[in-house]
XYZ file of N, CA and C in Angstrom:
447
model
N 0.817 -1.217 0.000
C 0.000 0.000 0.000
C 0.851 1.268 0.000
N 2.142 1.149 -0.208
C 3.028 2.312 -0.194
C 3.485 2.690 -1.594
N 2.784 2.223 -2.604
C 3.167 2.517 -3.981
C 2.071 3.314 -4.657
N 2.477 4.329 -5.378
C 1.546 5.135 -6.156
C 2.124 5.279 -7.553
N 1.343 4.959 -8.547
C 1.737 5.158 -9.932
C 1.028 6.392 -10.465
N 1.776 7.258 -11.124
C 1.209 8.401 -11.831
C 1.603 8.226 -13.288
N 0.615 8.093 -14.138
C 0.855 7.825 -15.554
C 0.295 8.991 -16.360
N 1.132 9.558 -17.215
C 0.707 10.691 -18.029
C 1.563 10.750 -19.293
N 1.349 11.782 -20.069
C 2.132 12.022 -21.284
C 2.403 13.515 -21.368
N 3.260 13.930 -22.281
C 3.555 15.356 -22.382
C 2.850 16.033 -23.549
N 2.325 15.283 -24.489
C 1.570 15.861 -25.601
C 0.866 14.729 -26.334
N 0.003 15.096 -27.260
C -0.724 14.088 -28.023
C -0.263 14.103 -29.472
N -0.748 13.148 -30.208
C -0.471 13.096 -31.642
C -1.784 13.292 -32.390
N -1.738 13.212 -33.691
C -2.952 13.350 -34.480
C -3.960 12.272 -34.079
N -5.233 12.651 -34.093
C -6.279 11.726 -33.695
C -7.533 11.988 -34.510
N -8.355 10.966 -34.623
C -9.642 11.144 -35.286
C -10.730 11.561 -34.296
N -10.382 11.715 -33.028
C -11.320 12.141 -31.998
C -11.453 13.663 -32.017
N -12.692 14.150 -32.007
C -12.949 15.591 -32.072
C -12.293 16.346 -30.923
N -12.252 15.743 -29.739
C -11.690 16.449 -28.584
C -10.183 16.676 -28.695
N -9.535 16.021 -29.656
C -8.106 16.226 -29.871
C -7.819 17.062 -31.119
N -8.865 17.528 -31.797
C -8.647 18.238 -33.056
C -8.858 19.744 -32.941
N -9.221 20.236 -31.757
C -9.366 21.676 -31.611
C -8.046 22.273 -31.128
N -8.058 23.553 -30.808
C -6.805 24.229 -30.467
C -6.180 23.743 -29.163
N -6.925 23.056 -28.327
C -6.363 22.511 -27.093
C -5.975 21.046 -27.224
N -6.378 20.427 -28.318
C -6.174 18.995 -28.472
C -4.733 18.548 -28.321
N -3.786 19.357 -28.781
C -2.365 19.000 -28.675
C -1.916 18.913 -27.218
N -2.615 19.622 -26.338
C -2.237 19.660 -24.924
C -3.061 18.715 -24.062
N -4.059 18.078 -24.639
C -4.958 17.207 -23.881
C -4.302 15.839 -23.731
N -3.952 15.492 -22.491
C -3.329 14.196 -22.206
C -3.977 13.591 -20.961
N -3.930 12.284 -20.841
C -4.478 11.655 -19.631
C -3.517 11.793 -18.461
N -4.067 11.829 -17.272
C -3.287 11.718 -16.039
C -4.014 10.694 -15.181
N -3.326 9.598 -14.875
C -3.902 8.531 -14.057
C -3.117 8.409 -12.760
N -3.834 8.264 -11.664
C -3.248 7.940 -10.370
C -3.741 6.541 -10.018
N -2.813 5.655 -9.667
C -3.176 4.281 -9.338
C -2.395 3.837 -8.114
N -3.114 3.361 -7.111
C -2.510 2.836 -5.894
C -2.921 1.369 -5.781
N -2.007 0.424 -6.082
C -2.362 -0.995 -6.030
C -2.863 -1.393 -4.638
N -4.047 -1.972 -4.615
C -4.605 -2.442 -3.344
C -5.085 -1.343 -2.429
N -5.040 -0.114 -2.869
C -5.474 0.988 -2.017
C -6.481 1.866 -2.721
N -7.223 2.605 -1.939
C -8.217 3.502 -2.509
C -7.651 4.912 -2.609
N -8.156 5.624 -3.582
C -7.827 7.036 -3.746
C -9.101 7.839 -3.521
N -8.976 9.093 -3.109
C -10.174 9.929 -2.958
C -10.895 10.062 -4.301
N -12.205 10.203 -4.230
C -12.991 10.414 -5.440
C -12.665 11.770 -6.039
N -12.649 11.835 -7.353
C -12.395 13.096 -8.052
C -13.437 13.274 -9.153
N -13.602 14.497 -9.564
C -14.438 14.818 -10.712
C -13.592 14.561 -11.951
N -13.893 13.524 -12.700
C -13.053 13.174 -13.841
C -13.221 14.148 -15.007
N -14.166 15.067 -14.915
C -14.346 16.077 -15.951
C -13.570 17.358 -15.637
N -12.956 17.428 -14.454
C -12.258 18.653 -14.079
C -11.032 18.890 -14.949
N -10.675 20.144 -15.074
C -9.484 20.540 -15.813
C -8.289 20.383 -14.879
N -7.243 19.682 -15.350
C -6.023 19.502 -14.557
C -4.816 19.782 -15.438
N -3.680 20.006 -14.798
C -2.439 20.239 -15.526
C -1.313 19.511 -14.802
N -0.196 19.348 -15.470
C 0.912 18.592 -14.885
C 1.428 19.195 -13.588
N 1.349 20.490 -13.440
C 1.827 21.113 -12.214
C 0.943 20.729 -11.013
N -0.220 20.138 -11.261
C -1.087 19.651 -10.181
C -0.578 18.337 -9.578
N 0.272 17.631 -10.292
C 0.711 16.310 -9.842
C 1.450 16.361 -8.503
N 2.472 17.226 -8.309
C 3.172 17.221 -7.019
C 2.258 17.517 -5.830
N 1.355 18.495 -5.970
C 0.456 18.817 -4.856
C -0.538 17.687 -4.604
N -0.928 16.984 -5.645
C -1.831 15.843 -5.479
C -1.140 14.724 -4.707
N 0.116 14.448 -5.060
C 0.879 13.422 -4.343
C 1.092 13.841 -2.893
N 1.427 15.115 -2.675
C 1.631 15.595 -1.305
C 0.366 15.432 -0.469
N -0.789 15.730 -1.052
C -2.037 15.570 -0.299
C -2.253 14.105 0.070
N -1.981 13.188 -0.859
C -2.138 11.768 -0.565
C -1.194 11.322 0.552
N -0.014 11.938 0.623
C 0.968 11.598 1.663
C 0.714 12.333 2.971
N -0.223 13.268 2.943
C -0.487 14.059 4.145
C 0.555 15.127 4.393
N 1.271 15.519 3.348
C 2.327 16.531 3.458
C 1.780 17.862 2.959
N 1.989 18.895 3.734
C 1.571 20.223 3.311
C 2.824 21.069 3.111
N 3.053 21.537 1.885
C 4.267 22.324 1.639
C 4.203 23.661 2.370
N 5.361 24.086 2.883
C 5.413 25.385 3.558
C 5.270 26.519 2.551
N 5.893 26.368 1.415
C 5.805 27.369 0.356
C 5.460 26.652 -0.936
N 4.643 27.280 -1.732
C 4.329 26.701 -3.026
C 3.880 27.811 -3.948
N 4.208 27.671 -5.183
C 3.780 28.620 -6.185
C 2.253 28.627 -6.282
N 1.701 29.676 -6.817
C 0.252 29.770 -7.021
C -0.213 28.879 -8.167
N 0.728 28.313 -8.891
C 0.375 27.433 -9.989
C 0.222 26.024 -9.452
N -0.897 25.414 -9.707
C -1.126 24.047 -9.292
C -1.998 23.940 -8.059
N -2.634 22.780 -7.956
C -3.497 22.441 -6.828
C -3.630 20.937 -6.821
N -4.058 20.365 -5.725
C -4.290 18.935 -5.682
C -5.585 18.621 -6.429
N -5.537 17.620 -7.283
C -6.766 17.234 -7.977
C -7.746 16.571 -7.021
N -7.276 16.184 -5.827
C -8.137 15.556 -4.835
C -8.804 16.583 -3.930
N -8.465 17.859 -4.101
C -9.121 18.907 -3.330
C -10.430 19.265 -4.028
N -11.193 20.101 -3.410
C -12.458 20.523 -4.016
C -12.346 21.912 -4.623
N -11.118 22.359 -4.868
C -10.911 23.648 -5.525
C -11.207 23.489 -7.013
N -11.765 24.529 -7.625
C -12.033 24.434 -9.066
C -10.741 24.314 -9.872
N -10.784 23.501 -10.899
C -9.613 23.295 -11.748
C -9.454 24.396 -12.777
N -8.205 24.655 -13.132
C -7.886 25.630 -14.179
C -6.525 25.278 -14.756
N -6.277 25.770 -15.948
C -5.006 25.539 -16.635
C -4.565 26.841 -17.276
N -3.276 27.128 -17.171
C -2.685 28.248 -17.894
C -1.530 27.692 -18.701
N -1.361 28.194 -19.904
C -0.290 27.683 -20.741
C 0.245 28.797 -21.635
N 1.449 28.589 -22.113
C 2.062 29.506 -23.069
C 2.340 28.732 -24.341
N 2.002 29.333 -25.463
C 2.305 28.746 -26.760
C 3.099 29.766 -27.560
N 3.466 29.400 -28.771
C 4.198 30.344 -29.617
C 3.342 31.568 -29.950
N 2.039 31.445 -29.844
C 1.141 32.555 -30.179
C 0.814 33.451 -28.986
N 1.100 32.994 -27.787
C 0.787 33.799 -26.606
C 0.431 32.931 -25.420
N -0.560 33.381 -24.650
C -0.950 32.702 -23.417
C -2.417 32.326 -23.483
N -2.784 31.294 -22.738
C -4.190 30.981 -22.605
C -4.491 30.469 -21.215
N -5.739 30.677 -20.815
C -6.245 30.262 -19.509
C -7.568 29.545 -19.740
N -7.748 28.389 -19.102
C -8.947 27.579 -19.263
C -9.478 27.176 -17.903
N -10.779 27.327 -17.712
C -11.451 26.777 -16.536
C -12.842 26.332 -16.968
N -13.703 26.022 -16.003
C -15.031 25.506 -16.347
C -15.879 26.517 -17.109
N -15.550 27.802 -16.997
C -16.335 28.842 -17.660
C -15.968 29.028 -19.120
N -14.748 28.698 -19.491
C -14.335 28.885 -20.869
C -12.833 29.042 -20.998
N -12.439 29.517 -22.148
C -11.034 29.680 -22.500
C -10.810 31.094 -23.011
N -9.718 31.703 -22.573
C -9.281 32.974 -23.134
C -7.890 32.763 -23.696
N -7.670 33.249 -24.902
C -6.345 33.252 -25.525
C -5.929 34.696 -25.684
N -4.671 34.973 -25.404
C -4.152 36.326 -25.496
C -2.792 36.289 -26.170
N -2.446 37.334 -26.894
C -1.141 37.360 -27.546
C -0.043 37.650 -26.529
N 1.201 37.677 -26.977
C 2.364 37.871 -26.098
C 2.279 39.142 -25.253
N 1.609 40.161 -25.756
C 1.519 41.441 -25.052
C 0.274 41.555 -24.189
N -0.488 40.476 -24.068
C -1.694 40.509 -23.246
C -2.899 41.089 -23.959
N -2.805 41.301 -25.247
C -3.916 41.864 -26.010
C -4.509 40.845 -26.955
N -5.409 41.295 -27.782
C -6.009 40.433 -28.801
C -6.756 39.253 -28.233
N -7.474 39.457 -27.128
C -8.147 38.349 -26.455
C -9.209 37.702 -27.336
N -9.194 36.372 -27.351
C -10.216 35.570 -28.015
C -10.826 34.677 -26.951
N -12.140 34.503 -26.997
C -12.840 33.703 -26.000
C -13.499 32.505 -26.655
N -13.513 31.390 -25.921
C -14.117 30.155 -26.401
C -14.914 29.538 -25.263
N -15.934 28.785 -25.610
C -16.730 28.079 -24.608
C -16.664 26.586 -24.878
N -16.666 25.766 -23.802
C -16.699 24.315 -23.994
C -18.018 23.906 -24.643
N -17.945 22.997 -25.587
C -19.134 22.491 -26.271
C -19.059 20.975 -26.312
N -19.949 20.314 -25.639
C -20.001 18.858 -25.700
C -18.729 18.198 -25.219
N -18.165 17.349 -26.046
C -17.014 16.528 -25.682
C -15.719 17.345 -25.682
N -15.712 18.419 -24.933
C -14.540 19.276 -24.756
C -14.117 19.998 -26.029
N -14.946 19.986 -27.038
C -14.640 20.734 -28.248
C -14.976 22.187 -27.971
N -14.143 23.086 -28.465
C -14.345 24.501 -28.190
C -15.044 25.199 -29.335
N -15.907 26.132 -28.976
C -16.577 26.964 -29.965
C -16.266 28.417 -29.632
N -16.266 29.271 -30.629
C -16.021 30.692 -30.378
C -17.000 31.159 -29.322
N -16.488 31.899 -28.346
C -17.240 32.238 -27.147
C -18.272 33.328 -27.267
N -19.048 33.325 -28.327
C -20.098 34.327 -28.462
C -21.155 34.185 -27.380
N -21.285 32.981 -26.801
C -22.297 32.778 -25.772
C -21.828 33.257 -24.397
N -20.557 33.605 -24.262
C -20.067 34.125 -22.983
C -20.536 35.552 -22.807
N -21.103 35.827 -21.624
C -21.497 37.212 -21.379
C -20.266 38.032 -21.010
N -20.417 39.325 -21.022
C -19.280 40.226 -20.767
C -18.692 40.011 -19.380
N -19.511 39.672 -18.400
C -19.004 39.431 -17.038
C -18.051 38.237 -17.028
N -18.450 37.123 -17.677
C -17.577 35.933 -17.727
C -16.302 36.224 -18.507
N -16.421 36.967 -19.607
C -15.228 37.344 -20.367
C -14.289 38.164 -19.490
N -14.853 39.102 -18.730
C -14.043 39.923 -17.832
C -13.361 39.097 -16.760
N -14.063 38.101 -16.217
C -13.482 37.237 -15.188
C -12.336 36.404 -15.747
N -12.529 35.840 -16.938
C -11.456 35.063 -17.562
C -10.238 35.937 -17.838
N -10.481 37.142 -18.346
C -9.391 38.072 -18.635
C -8.650 38.449 -17.362
N -9.383 38.721 -16.288
C -8.768 39.090 -15.016
C -7.925 37.945 -14.453
N -8.436 36.729 -14.529
C -7.688 35.564 -14.032
C -6.390 35.375 -14.805
N -6.465 35.490 -16.129
C -5.249 35.344 -16.937
C -4.251 36.441 -16.605
N -4.691 37.674 -16.537
C -3.785 38.787 -16.236
C -3.152 38.654 -14.852
N -3.939 38.202 -13.861
C -3.411 38.016 -12.506
C -2.332 36.940 -12.492
N -2.568 35.828 -13.197
C -1.575 34.755 -13.243
C -0.313 35.194 -13.983
N -0.484 35.939 -15.060
C 0.692 36.449 -15.779
C 1.492 37.410 -14.905
N 0.797 38.269 -14.173
C 1.499 39.194 -13.280
C 2.275 38.424 -12.217
N 1.639 37.424 -11.634
C 2.313 36.603 -10.625
C 3.509 35.874 -11.232
N 3.328 35.320 -12.421
C 4.391 34.577 -13.086
C 5.606 35.468 -13.356
N 5.373 36.660 -13.862
C 6.483 37.539 -14.236
C 7.039 38.365 -13.070
N 6.205 38.680 -12.077
C 6.633 39.568 -10.993
C 6.673 38.932 -9.623
N 6.210 37.706 -9.510
C 6.250 36.998 -8.226
C 5.252 37.403 -7.241
């Protein structure tokens, strides 16, 4: 009962699945936690997670609380809402249950998307201005923290 397997990948390849063919598909990878003969806490398997969540998830399972930790990442076994931030050659993006915002390198040119069905994204015309503002604020706050500490 002292073994934990964490199985994941760093990127995907071409796929005939719609959820891998949108702009996030290249970054969509599985993350599995497996404890032989032991139980793990229940999780929402639809939640958004990122690789930086893995260390905090393992620490929670071990009962270890870090004294200091970056604002990036959370335990997937906690009840905190999931989110992902990433940088690509085109700029930055932030994703949570409300939608996706993409921004260029200078923090401008924001594009919004909403989840549709099987994680396929559609242009975020259905997002109201309040949700767009919240997504923009979250991305800007994370970028400020990332660059300025």
